[in-house]
Amino acid sequence: MVLGLAAVAIGFMALPFAGLLGRTPWGNLANLLADPFVAEALRLSVLTSLAAMAMSLLLGVPLAWVLARVPFPGRAVVRGIILLPMVLPPVVGGAALLFALGRRGLVGQWLDERFGILLPFSTWGVIVAVTFIAMPFLVITVEAGLRSADLRFEEAAATLGASRLTVLRRVTLPMAWPSIAAGAVLSWARGLGEFGASITFAGNLKGRTQTMPLAVFQALESDRDAAVAISLVMVAVSLAVLVALRERWFRVA
Amino acid sequence: MICRGATSLAVVLAVGCGGGDSADGDPMLVLAAASLTDAFTDIGAAFEEANDGVTVEFSFGGSSSLATQIVEGAPAAVFASASSTQMTVVVDAGLAAEPVVFTNNLLEIAVPPGNPAGIATLEDFAREDLLLGLCAEEVPCGTFAREAFAAAGITPSVDTNEPDVRALLTKVETGELDGGIVYRSDVVASGDAVEGIVIPSERNVVARYPMAVLEEAPDPETAQAFVDFVLSRSGQETLDRYGFTAP
Amino acid sequence: MTLVADVALVKGTLRLRAALQVADGEVVALLGPNGAGKTTLLRAVAGLDPIERGVVRVGEQVLDDPAGDVFVPVERRPIGFVFQDYLLFGHLSVLDNVAFGLRCHGMGRKPAAAAAMGWLERFGLAAAAGDHPRSLSGGQAQRAALARALAPHPRVLLLDEPLAALDVATRRQVRGELAAHLADFPGARVLVTHDPVEAVVLADRIVVIEEGQVVQQGSAADIRRHPRSDYVARLVGINLLRGRGNDHHVLLPNGAEVHLADTAPASDVFAVVRPQSVAIHRHRPEGTPRNVWRLTVVGVEGDSERIRVEMDGALSLVAEVTPAALTELHLAPGAEVWASFKATDVVVYPV
């Protein structure tokens, strides 16, 4: 019974990719992928998704720690806000970013006037949009990891003379490493496929803001074979990374 | 089921839009280019009023997405495209015959209210200090805009290629872009949200909108009646009101 | 005194109000039932549970004094702590675990590793230096935890149930090793246990804690001789009856009378009867014993040599009988029996 349902689940998840393989123009694949715009999009995707993962780690881990360990009024509301991008359509997230960080946005206006920083239509804009969408995945994963941790290890470290910062650096974070790694991979994977928020906030320009998903979308308008070929590259890259990292990061933990 | 604003993977949507085989009284599904949203909604209401017992459902989207849906088997009766290219895709697939041009749309420069960047002509699109957007090359409004620039010998400094007119217009409305090239009908539909700057007719590109009854139409007669209704005086007046021009 | 702790705090349903003093070189065992507050007292001394009133001092240094607004945080107290399940850091090697405290006290990586290696050698763990803590046996893990706590040279060493995580088979052996290692440490040592044997083997002095309060303290012999609570009496395996002295009797709260050979002081007294002195009969015994009670057997436990029979009724008594007597008298829970002891076998002392 359980095995049967699991098999159905596997089939359900794998079938669309089989469909993709079925539509792949194998004979013409090399030609399609040789198009410089594919390489350009792949480069941008790798760059922005990794940068967004780095941003998510930098900001998301401290946030997860605060949510897990520091009781403060309104914590549930804050957590809800942080997780909003997971449930909202990404396009809404992109529009919201535009209203906040766009040229006429709440903060964006000030950024532009004060520092001449314009996020929309720039690669940084893509990174901001992808971070906005992907970071919640890291935050909930790490927060869950920190919550399930045995606090007495931190007490043990304190009795050995470790300051709060040392405890965090040498005990809390290393022990939460599996959840941090899982969160980072999840957020990276989510970021790699990000489309709606990116195109809404940062637009679509080859070499600057056109990542793989945008390239697929645009190719779909004109050349479906090219779209399928690019999708195949995304699937291959993602699968390779997810499988490799899972082996490395989760087996030990 | 209506798939409004269908701009996602066409293959997925084709499944989602499956209306099943039509029996009498079932609504007639019309797939129409997104730019026709307002005009066709009005025309559809008038058509229903004029024909007792007939209901029309629209699925508006990018013409190319709609064409893909039709090729993938969407059970629609009529296809109204914003470009002859996409109509050709459907005709070549043997799914439609004898399309007719039912309206034209002209390009227009859209700028935020007050025109902060002071854009006046197509030449301003070569200015690198401005944030400017076009539709992506693959969608008709992008194709036409590029034709216009090519004819005028201008290389536009583009900051973004938006997936459809609506997305481009939103970025102009919010002032994120200083200007963009859209259809006149879009400027009209936007009301006060954007200002339109007319492109002189000698430099303009006319977008011809073809429409056709689909081979798979469950009720070809009603479908043809709808096409005729759009071509009628009443239909043309409605289109004119929304910024379109008669062919 | 090296360690002086006089603490009052409320934690959950526990109200801890206990004082503790431990000299250099002394080992004190905190003995008491589960939930009595032994571990909380230890945590209060370490600074893991801040106290509400009182004082914690090591030597002249005040560590916690709410009235004087002094609170030295855990990491700056000269106190080592061995946790019940050792809590070795799973992401560090055994060597790095032991070096952890030294690194926290500012020692460089190499000297800390060298010093840690010295500790591991001393504890017979040199071969396991590079191992993962999870691969250690229970006894090894305990020694590693001890080495880790001792490495930064604390003045006071606290051990919370140091043997509880071990299975019964290894416990006795590790207990012996622990005793030897504790003997090497010059500072004050406090260990928490609920096992009286552990307390006797490891400690110079036993402090009994019940319901957040110290009920008795002294050497193992003192406590065995004069238990001051039911819990202690049961621990040391004797019958402890509390009542009021009245000439040649002790009057129990439920009205029962215990006959004595001598006169008792006219005050609250403890009456102690050793289980070996209690006889069990199927029928009411004839003759001299005047302390005879009709009781119900509620529990039978023991080994092939000695069997303890617990009985309840007008009073609770434990008797020690031979296996032969057990069979002969059909002593199973629920059995109705007569229990007796001689007046001369009752020892009385004031509360």
Short mmCIF file of N, CA and C in Angstrom, two decimals, chain C residues 220-300:
data_model
loop_
_atom_site.label_atom_id
_atom_site.label_comp_id
_atom_site.label_asym_id
_atom_site.label_seq_id
_atom_site.Cartn_x
_atom_site.Cartn_y
_atom_site.Cartn_z
N ALA C 220 28.69 8.83 55.20
CA ALA C 220 27.81 7.71 54.89
C ALA C 220 27.42 6.98 56.17
N ALA C 221 28.36 6.83 57.08
CA ALA C 221 28.10 6.11 58.33
C ALA C 221 27.05 6.84 59.17
N ASP C 222 27.23 8.17 59.29
CA ASP C 222 26.25 8.99 60.02
C ASP C 222 24.85 8.76 59.52
N ILE C 223 24.76 8.83 58.21
CA ILE C 223 23.43 8.79 57.59
C ILE C 223 22.82 7.40 57.74
N ARG C 224 23.67 6.41 57.64
CA ARG C 224 23.17 5.05 57.80
C ARG C 224 22.65 4.84 59.22
N ARG C 225 23.39 5.42 60.14
CA ARG C 225 23.01 5.22 61.53
C ARG C 225 21.75 5.99 61.90
N HIS C 226 21.68 7.20 61.45
CA HIS C 226 20.55 8.04 61.87
C HIS C 226 19.83 8.66 60.70
N PRO C 227 19.15 7.87 59.89
CA PRO C 227 18.42 8.46 58.77
C PRO C 227 17.33 9.40 59.30
N ARG C 228 17.13 10.48 58.60
CA ARG C 228 16.18 11.48 59.08
C ARG C 228 14.99 11.61 58.16
N SER C 229 14.85 10.71 57.20
CA SER C 229 13.63 10.74 56.40
C SER C 229 13.36 9.34 55.88
N ASP C 230 12.12 9.13 55.53
CA ASP C 230 11.69 7.86 54.98
C ASP C 230 12.54 7.46 53.79
N TYR C 231 12.80 8.49 52.94
CA TYR C 231 13.56 8.25 51.72
C TYR C 231 14.94 7.69 52.05
N VAL C 232 15.62 8.34 53.02
CA VAL C 232 16.96 7.91 53.39
C VAL C 232 16.91 6.51 54.01
N ALA C 233 15.92 6.32 54.86
CA ALA C 233 15.79 5.02 55.53
C ALA C 233 15.64 3.91 54.51
N ARG C 234 14.78 4.16 53.53
CA ARG C 234 14.57 3.15 52.52
C ARG C 234 15.86 2.93 51.72
N LEU C 235 16.57 4.04 51.48
CA LEU C 235 17.83 3.91 50.74
C LEU C 235 18.81 3.01 51.47
N VAL C 236 18.91 3.22 52.78
CA VAL C 236 19.89 2.43 53.51
C VAL C 236 19.28 1.12 53.98
N GLY C 237 18.05 0.87 53.62
CA GLY C 237 17.46 -0.44 53.83
C GLY C 237 16.99 -0.72 55.24
N ILE C 238 16.51 0.27 55.95
CA ILE C 238 16.00 0.02 57.30
C ILE C 238 14.59 0.57 57.42
N ASN C 239 13.91 0.13 58.52
CA ASN C 239 12.58 0.64 58.80
C ASN C 239 12.69 1.87 59.67
N LEU C 240 12.10 2.97 59.19
CA LEU C 240 12.15 4.20 59.96
C LEU C 240 10.72 4.60 60.30
N LEU C 241 10.42 4.65 61.59
CA LEU C 241 9.08 5.03 62.02
C LEU C 241 9.20 6.34 62.78
N ARG C 242 8.30 7.27 62.47
CA ARG C 242 8.36 8.56 63.14
C ARG C 242 7.13 8.71 64.01
N GLY C 243 7.36 9.10 65.25
CA GLY C 243 6.22 9.24 66.15
C GLY C 243 6.59 10.07 67.35
N ARG C 244 5.79 9.92 68.42
CA ARG C 244 6.04 10.72 69.61
C ARG C 244 6.42 9.77 70.75
N GLY C 245 7.55 10.08 71.41
CA GLY C 245 8.00 9.26 72.53
C GLY C 245 7.04 9.38 73.72
N ASN C 246 6.74 8.28 74.36
CA ASN C 246 5.81 8.31 75.50
C ASN C 246 6.20 7.14 76.42
N ASP C 247 7.09 7.45 77.39
CA ASP C 247 7.56 6.42 78.31
C ASP C 247 8.19 5.26 77.54
N HIS C 248 7.60 4.02 77.66
CA HIS C 248 8.17 2.87 76.98
C HIS C 248 7.55 2.64 75.61
N HIS C 249 6.95 3.70 75.06
CA HIS C 249 6.29 3.55 73.76
C HIS C 249 6.67 4.68 72.82
N VAL C 250 6.48 4.36 71.53
CA VAL C 250 6.45 5.45 70.54
C VAL C 250 5.07 5.38 69.91
N LEU C 251 4.37 6.54 70.01
CA LEU C 251 3.01 6.61 69.49
C LEU C 251 3.06 7.10 68.04
N LEU C 252 2.60 6.24 67.12
CA LEU C 252 2.64 6.62 65.71
C LEU C 252 1.44 7.51 65.38
N PRO C 253 1.52 8.31 64.33
CA PRO C 253 0.44 9.26 64.02
C PRO C 253 -0.91 8.57 63.82
N ASN C 254 -0.91 7.31 63.35
CA ASN C 254 -2.20 6.66 63.11
C ASN C 254 -2.72 5.94 64.36
N GLY C 255 -2.07 6.16 65.50
CA GLY C 255 -2.57 5.60 66.75
C GLY C 255 -1.89 4.31 67.14
N ALA C 256 -1.15 3.71 66.24
CA ALA C 256 -0.45 2.47 66.59
C ALA C 256 0.67 2.76 67.59
N GLU C 257 1.00 1.75 68.40
CA GLU C 257 2.04 1.93 69.41
C GLU C 257 3.18 0.96 69.18
N VAL C 258 4.41 1.48 69.28
CA VAL C 258 5.58 0.62 69.19
C VAL C 258 6.15 0.49 70.60
N HIS C 259 6.30 -0.75 71.06
CA HIS C 259 6.82 -0.98 72.42
C HIS C 259 8.33 -0.95 72.42
N LEU C 260 8.89 -0.35 73.49
CA LEU C 260 10.32 -0.21 73.58
C LEU C 260 10.85 -0.93 74.82
N ALA C 261 12.15 -1.24 74.80
CA ALA C 261 12.78 -1.84 75.98
C ALA C 261 13.13 -0.74 77.00
N ASP C 262 13.54 0.43 76.46
CA ASP C 262 13.88 1.55 77.34
C ASP C 262 12.85 2.66 77.19
N THR C 263 13.03 3.71 77.99
CA THR C 263 12.10 4.83 77.84
C THR C 263 12.57 5.73 76.71
N ALA C 264 11.59 6.34 76.08
CA ALA C 264 11.91 7.26 74.98
C ALA C 264 11.74 8.68 75.48
N PRO C 265 12.49 9.68 74.90
CA PRO C 265 12.26 11.08 75.27
C PRO C 265 10.84 11.49 74.87
N ALA C 266 10.26 12.37 75.66
CA ALA C 266 8.89 12.79 75.38
C ALA C 266 8.89 13.88 74.32
N SER C 267 9.25 13.51 73.11
CA SER C 267 9.30 14.47 72.00
C SER C 267 9.12 13.69 70.71
N ASP C 268 9.20 14.40 69.57
CA ASP C 268 9.16 13.68 68.29
C ASP C 268 10.43 12.86 68.14
N VAL C 269 10.26 11.60 67.82
CA VAL C 269 11.42 10.71 67.73
C VAL C 269 11.34 9.86 66.47
N PHE C 270 12.50 9.35 66.07
CA PHE C 270 12.57 8.31 65.06
C PHE C 270 12.75 6.98 65.76
N ALA C 271 12.05 5.96 65.31
CA ALA C 271 12.27 4.61 65.80
C ALA C 271 12.75 3.78 64.63
N VAL C 272 13.92 3.14 64.77
CA VAL C 272 14.52 2.40 63.68
C VAL C 272 14.52 0.90 63.99
N VAL C 273 14.08 0.11 63.00
CA VAL C 273 14.11 -1.35 63.16
C VAL C 273 14.79 -1.92 61.92
N ARG C 274 15.84 -2.74 62.12
CA ARG C 274 16.50 -3.33 60.97
C ARG C 274 15.64 -4.44 60.38
N PRO C 275 15.62 -4.58 59.07
CA PRO C 275 14.78 -5.59 58.44
C PRO C 275 15.07 -7.00 58.93
N GLN C 276 16.35 -7.24 59.32
CA GLN C 276 16.70 -8.56 59.81
C GLN C 276 16.01 -8.88 61.14
N SER C 277 15.58 -7.81 61.82
CA SER C 277 14.94 -8.01 63.12
C SER C 277 13.45 -8.28 63.00
N VAL C 278 12.93 -8.14 61.78
CA VAL C 278 11.48 -8.33 61.63
C VAL C 278 11.20 -9.78 61.23
N ALA C 279 10.33 -10.42 61.99
CA ALA C 279 9.97 -11.80 61.68
C ALA C 279 8.57 -11.84 61.07
N ILE C 280 8.38 -12.83 60.19
CA ILE C 280 7.07 -12.95 59.54
C ILE C 280 6.46 -14.31 59.90
N HIS C 281 5.17 -14.30 60.22
CA HIS C 281 4.47 -15.53 60.60
C HIS C 281 3.20 -15.63 59.81
N ARG C 282 2.81 -16.89 59.58
CA ARG C 282 1.55 -17.14 58.90
C ARG C 282 0.42 -16.98 59.91
N HIS C 283 0.70 -17.41 61.18
CA HIS C 283 -0.31 -17.31 62.23
C HIS C 283 0.21 -16.43 63.34
N ARG C 284 -0.70 -15.93 64.14
CA ARG C 284 -0.28 -15.01 65.20
C ARG C 284 0.71 -15.70 66.12
N PRO C 285 1.90 -15.11 66.27
CA PRO C 285 2.93 -15.77 67.09
C PRO C 285 2.58 -15.76 68.56
N GLU C 286 2.97 -16.82 69.25
CA GLU C 286 2.80 -16.90 70.71
C GLU C 286 4.07 -16.38 71.34
N GLY C 287 4.02 -15.99 72.63
CA GLY C 287 5.24 -15.70 73.37
C GLY C 287 5.56 -14.23 73.51
N THR C 288 6.89 -13.93 73.57
CA THR C 288 7.36 -12.63 74.02
C THR C 288 7.10 -11.42 73.13
N PRO C 289 7.24 -11.52 71.80
CA PRO C 289 7.21 -10.24 71.06
C PRO C 289 5.91 -9.48 71.31
N ARG C 290 6.07 -8.18 71.69
CA ARG C 290 4.87 -7.40 71.96
C ARG C 290 4.53 -6.52 70.77
N ASN C 291 5.53 -6.39 69.88
CA ASN C 291 5.23 -5.62 68.67
C ASN C 291 4.80 -6.60 67.59
N VAL C 292 3.51 -6.81 67.48
CA VAL C 292 2.97 -7.73 66.49
C VAL C 292 1.92 -6.99 65.66
N TRP C 293 2.00 -7.18 64.33
CA TRP C 293 1.10 -6.43 63.44
C TRP C 293 0.54 -7.33 62.37
N ARG C 294 -0.71 -7.13 62.11
CA ARG C 294 -1.36 -7.84 61.01
C ARG C 294 -1.17 -6.98 59.74
N LEU C 295 -0.41 -7.51 58.77
CA LEU C 295 -0.06 -6.70 57.60
C LEU C 295 -0.29 -7.47 56.29
N THR C 296 -0.26 -6.75 55.21
CA THR C 296 -0.41 -7.35 53.88
C THR C 296 0.92 -7.20 53.13
N VAL C 297 1.34 -8.29 52.50
CA VAL C 297 2.56 -8.21 51.70
C VAL C 297 2.27 -7.39 50.44
N VAL C 298 3.12 -6.38 50.18
CA VAL C 298 2.92 -5.57 48.97
C VAL C 298 4.05 -5.73 47.97
N GLY C 299 5.18 -6.27 48.43
CA GLY C 299 6.27 -6.42 47.48
C GLY C 299 7.27 -7.43 47.97
N VAL C 300 7.86 -8.18 47.02
CA VAL C 300 8.89 -9.15 47.35
C VAL C 300 10.01 -8.98 46.35
#
